[in-house]
Tab-separated table of C-alpha atoms in Angstrom:
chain	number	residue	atom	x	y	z
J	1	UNK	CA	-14.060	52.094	33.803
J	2	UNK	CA	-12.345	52.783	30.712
J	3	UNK	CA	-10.377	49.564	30.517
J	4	UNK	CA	-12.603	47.446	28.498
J	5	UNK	CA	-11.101	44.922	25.995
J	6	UNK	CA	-10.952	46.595	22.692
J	7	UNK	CA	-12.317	44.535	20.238
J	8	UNK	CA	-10.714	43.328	16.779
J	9	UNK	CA	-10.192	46.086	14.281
J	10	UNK	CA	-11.859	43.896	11.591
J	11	UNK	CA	-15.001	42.917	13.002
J	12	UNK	CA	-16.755	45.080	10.523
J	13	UNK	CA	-14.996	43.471	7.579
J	14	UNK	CA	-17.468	40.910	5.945
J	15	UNK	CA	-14.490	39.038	3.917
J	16	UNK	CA	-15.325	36.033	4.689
J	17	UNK	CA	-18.810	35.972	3.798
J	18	UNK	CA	-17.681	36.038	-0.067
J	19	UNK	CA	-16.203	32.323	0.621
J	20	UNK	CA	-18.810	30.079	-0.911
J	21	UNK	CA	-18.947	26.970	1.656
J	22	UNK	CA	-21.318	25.192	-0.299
J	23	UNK	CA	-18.312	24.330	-3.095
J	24	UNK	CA	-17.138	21.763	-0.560
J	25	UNK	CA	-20.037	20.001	-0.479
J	26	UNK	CA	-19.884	16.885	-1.934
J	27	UNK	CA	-23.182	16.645	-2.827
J	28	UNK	CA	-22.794	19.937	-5.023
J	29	UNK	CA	-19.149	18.049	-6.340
J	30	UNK	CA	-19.257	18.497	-10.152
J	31	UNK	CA	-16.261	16.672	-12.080
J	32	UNK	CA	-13.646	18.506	-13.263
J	33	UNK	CA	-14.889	19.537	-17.084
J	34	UNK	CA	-18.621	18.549	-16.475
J	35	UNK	CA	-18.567	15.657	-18.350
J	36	UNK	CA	-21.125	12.786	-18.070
J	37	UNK	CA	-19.802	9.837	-17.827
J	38	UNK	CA	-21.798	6.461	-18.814
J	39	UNK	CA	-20.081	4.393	-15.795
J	40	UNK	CA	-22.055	1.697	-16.116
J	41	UNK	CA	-20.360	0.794	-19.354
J	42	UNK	CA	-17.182	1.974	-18.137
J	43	UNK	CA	-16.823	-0.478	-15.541
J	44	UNK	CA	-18.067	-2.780	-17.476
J	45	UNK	CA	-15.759	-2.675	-19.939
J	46	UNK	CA	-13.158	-2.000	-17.268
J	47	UNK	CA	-14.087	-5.943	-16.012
J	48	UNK	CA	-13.813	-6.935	-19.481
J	49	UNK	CA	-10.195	-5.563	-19.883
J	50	UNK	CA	-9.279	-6.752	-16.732
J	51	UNK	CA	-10.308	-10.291	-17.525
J	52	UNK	CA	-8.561	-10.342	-20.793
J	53	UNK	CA	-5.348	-9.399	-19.223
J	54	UNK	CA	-5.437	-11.957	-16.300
J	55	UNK	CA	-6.864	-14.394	-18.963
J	56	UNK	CA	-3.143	-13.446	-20.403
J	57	UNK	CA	-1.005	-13.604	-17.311
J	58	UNK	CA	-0.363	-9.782	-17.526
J	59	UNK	CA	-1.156	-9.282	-13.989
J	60	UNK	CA	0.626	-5.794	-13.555
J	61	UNK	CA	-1.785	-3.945	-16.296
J	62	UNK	CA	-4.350	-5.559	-15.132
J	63	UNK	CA	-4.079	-4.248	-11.743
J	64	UNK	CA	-3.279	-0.697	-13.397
J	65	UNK	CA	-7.047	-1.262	-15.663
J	66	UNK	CA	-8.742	-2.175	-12.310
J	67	UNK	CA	-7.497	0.551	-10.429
J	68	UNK	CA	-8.346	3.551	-13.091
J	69	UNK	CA	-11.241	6.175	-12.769
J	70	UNK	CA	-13.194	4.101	-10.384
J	71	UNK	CA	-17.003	4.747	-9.926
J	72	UNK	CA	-16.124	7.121	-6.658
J	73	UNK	CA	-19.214	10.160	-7.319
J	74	UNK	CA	-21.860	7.106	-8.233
J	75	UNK	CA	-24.314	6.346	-5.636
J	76	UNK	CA	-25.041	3.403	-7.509
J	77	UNK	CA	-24.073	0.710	-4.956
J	78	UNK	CA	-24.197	-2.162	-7.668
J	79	UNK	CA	-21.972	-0.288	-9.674
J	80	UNK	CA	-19.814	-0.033	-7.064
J	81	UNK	CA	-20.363	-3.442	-6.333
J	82	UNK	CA	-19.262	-4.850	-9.697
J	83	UNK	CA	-16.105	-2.372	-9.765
J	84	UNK	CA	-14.794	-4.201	-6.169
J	85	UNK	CA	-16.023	-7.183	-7.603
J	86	UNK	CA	-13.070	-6.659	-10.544
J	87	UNK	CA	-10.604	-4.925	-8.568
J	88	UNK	CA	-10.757	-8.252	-5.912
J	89	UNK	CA	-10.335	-10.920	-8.680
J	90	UNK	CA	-7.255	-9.227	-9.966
J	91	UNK	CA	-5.828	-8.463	-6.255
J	92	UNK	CA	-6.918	-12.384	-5.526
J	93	UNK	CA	-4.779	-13.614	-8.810
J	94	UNK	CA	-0.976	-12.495	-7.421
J	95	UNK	CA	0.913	-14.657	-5.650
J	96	UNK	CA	3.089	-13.545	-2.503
J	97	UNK	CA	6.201	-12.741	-3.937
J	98	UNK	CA	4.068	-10.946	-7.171
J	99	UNK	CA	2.641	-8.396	-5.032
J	100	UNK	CA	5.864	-5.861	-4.155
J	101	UNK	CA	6.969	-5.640	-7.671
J	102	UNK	CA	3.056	-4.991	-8.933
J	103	UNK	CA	2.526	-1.954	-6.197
J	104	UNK	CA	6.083	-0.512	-7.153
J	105	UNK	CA	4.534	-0.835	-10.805
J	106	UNK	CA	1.580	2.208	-9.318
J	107	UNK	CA	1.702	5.596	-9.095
J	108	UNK	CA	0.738	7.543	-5.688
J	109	UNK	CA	-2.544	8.265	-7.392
J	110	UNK	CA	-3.234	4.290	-8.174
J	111	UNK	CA	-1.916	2.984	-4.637
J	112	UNK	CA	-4.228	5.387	-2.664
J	113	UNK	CA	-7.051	3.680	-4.717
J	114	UNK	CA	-5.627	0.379	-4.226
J	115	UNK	CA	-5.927	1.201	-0.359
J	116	UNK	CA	-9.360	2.253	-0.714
J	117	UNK	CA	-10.263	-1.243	-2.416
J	118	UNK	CA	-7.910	-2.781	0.354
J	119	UNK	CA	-10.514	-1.378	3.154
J	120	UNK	CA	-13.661	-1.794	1.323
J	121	UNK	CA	-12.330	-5.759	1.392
J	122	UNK	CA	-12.019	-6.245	4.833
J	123	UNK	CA	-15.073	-4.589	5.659
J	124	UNK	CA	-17.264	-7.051	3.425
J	125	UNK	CA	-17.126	-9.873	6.429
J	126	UNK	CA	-18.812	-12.864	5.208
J	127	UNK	CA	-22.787	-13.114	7.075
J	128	UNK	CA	-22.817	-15.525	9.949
J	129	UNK	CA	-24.576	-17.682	7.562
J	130	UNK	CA	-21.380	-18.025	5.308
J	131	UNK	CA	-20.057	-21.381	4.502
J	132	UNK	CA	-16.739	-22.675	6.200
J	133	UNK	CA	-15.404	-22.613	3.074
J	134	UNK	CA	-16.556	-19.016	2.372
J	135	UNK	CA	-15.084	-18.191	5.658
J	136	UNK	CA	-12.245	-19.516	4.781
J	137	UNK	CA	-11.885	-18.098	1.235
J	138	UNK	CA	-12.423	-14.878	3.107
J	139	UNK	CA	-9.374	-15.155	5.507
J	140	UNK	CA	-7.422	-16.086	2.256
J	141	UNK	CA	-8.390	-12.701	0.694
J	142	UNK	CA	-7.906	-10.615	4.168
J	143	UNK	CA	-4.549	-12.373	3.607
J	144	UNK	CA	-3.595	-10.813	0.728
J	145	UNK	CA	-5.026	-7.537	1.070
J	146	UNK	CA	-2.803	-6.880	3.834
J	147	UNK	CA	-0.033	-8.092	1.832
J	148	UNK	CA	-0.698	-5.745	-0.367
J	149	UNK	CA	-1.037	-3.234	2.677
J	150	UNK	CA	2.504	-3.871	3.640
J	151	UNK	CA	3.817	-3.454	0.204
J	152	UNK	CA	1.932	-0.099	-0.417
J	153	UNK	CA	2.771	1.421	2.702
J	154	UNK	CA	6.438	0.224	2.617
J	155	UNK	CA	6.554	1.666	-1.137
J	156	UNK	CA	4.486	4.867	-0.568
J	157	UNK	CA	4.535	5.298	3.023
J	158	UNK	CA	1.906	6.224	5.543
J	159	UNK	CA	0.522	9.241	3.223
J	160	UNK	CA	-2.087	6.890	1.155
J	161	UNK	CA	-3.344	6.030	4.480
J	162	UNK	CA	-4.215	9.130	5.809
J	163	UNK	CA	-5.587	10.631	2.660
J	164	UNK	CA	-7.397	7.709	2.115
J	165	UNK	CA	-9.695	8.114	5.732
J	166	UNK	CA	-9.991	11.487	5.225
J	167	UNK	CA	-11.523	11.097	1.779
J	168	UNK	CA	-15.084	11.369	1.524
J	169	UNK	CA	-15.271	9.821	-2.149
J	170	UNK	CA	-15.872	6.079	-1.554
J	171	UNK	CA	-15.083	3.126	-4.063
């Protein structure tokens, strides 16, 4: 018979080959306006800044310094080594009862960083080597990262979270 399934009417349009899939590579990801970007210096400069603030007990900007334009399109691991290296002193300097205030102090933009940093923390487990009182200075630090977890999902809610895992850019 005649009753065969017709098929689609637009099978014959070729619409979607105009779609250019490679734009969503990240490898092909170009920022914004082109710019290049010395990082190197910027994050060096961004530790700098960071320091000086602490160094000053302004613990709130400093947090806002260490979470701005971080090094996410480098593949430059000791880059991004150095940048986590500055974020975590600044997380490590707030006390308990600093930290809600600090994260209400962030916008959505800086908090979903601040989770970022907050998962690239826990994942750095000390070797089996470590010290007991690396260990130890580790737990601290897990501590307080999910301190600040509690505070930046209570203030922002789970949306960080999400957008955060399904972000390819890394810090």
């Amino acid at each position: 018979g005649r009753h065969c399934a017709k098929m689609s009417k637009n099978t014959a349009s070729s619409a979607f080959r105009k779609t250019n899939v490679d734009q969503y590579d990240e490898d092909n990801y170009e920022d914004e306006e082109g710019q290049v970007v010395d990082q190197g210096a910027a994050v060096q400069a961004r530790a700098a800044e960071c320091k000086k603030l602490l160094g000053s007990a302004n613990k709130e900007d400093a947090l806002k310094a260490a979470l701005s334009t971080p090094p996410q399109l480098s593949k430059d691991k000791a880059l991004k080594d150095l940048n986590a290296k500055t974020v975590n002193s600044v997380l490590a300097s707030f006390k308990t009862d600093e930290i809600p205030k600090a994260v209400l102090s962030l916008d959505e933009k800086q908090a979903d960083v601040l989770v970022k940093y907050i998962y690239r923390g826990m994942s750095e487990v000390p070797s089996e080597r470590a010290s007991e009182d690396q260990r130890e200075d580790f737990a601290k630090f897990c501590n307080t990262l999910l301190l600040f977890h509690g505070a930046v999902t209570s203030t922002f809610g789970l949306g960080g979270i999400v957008r955060v895992l399904s972000e390819r850019k890394t810090v």
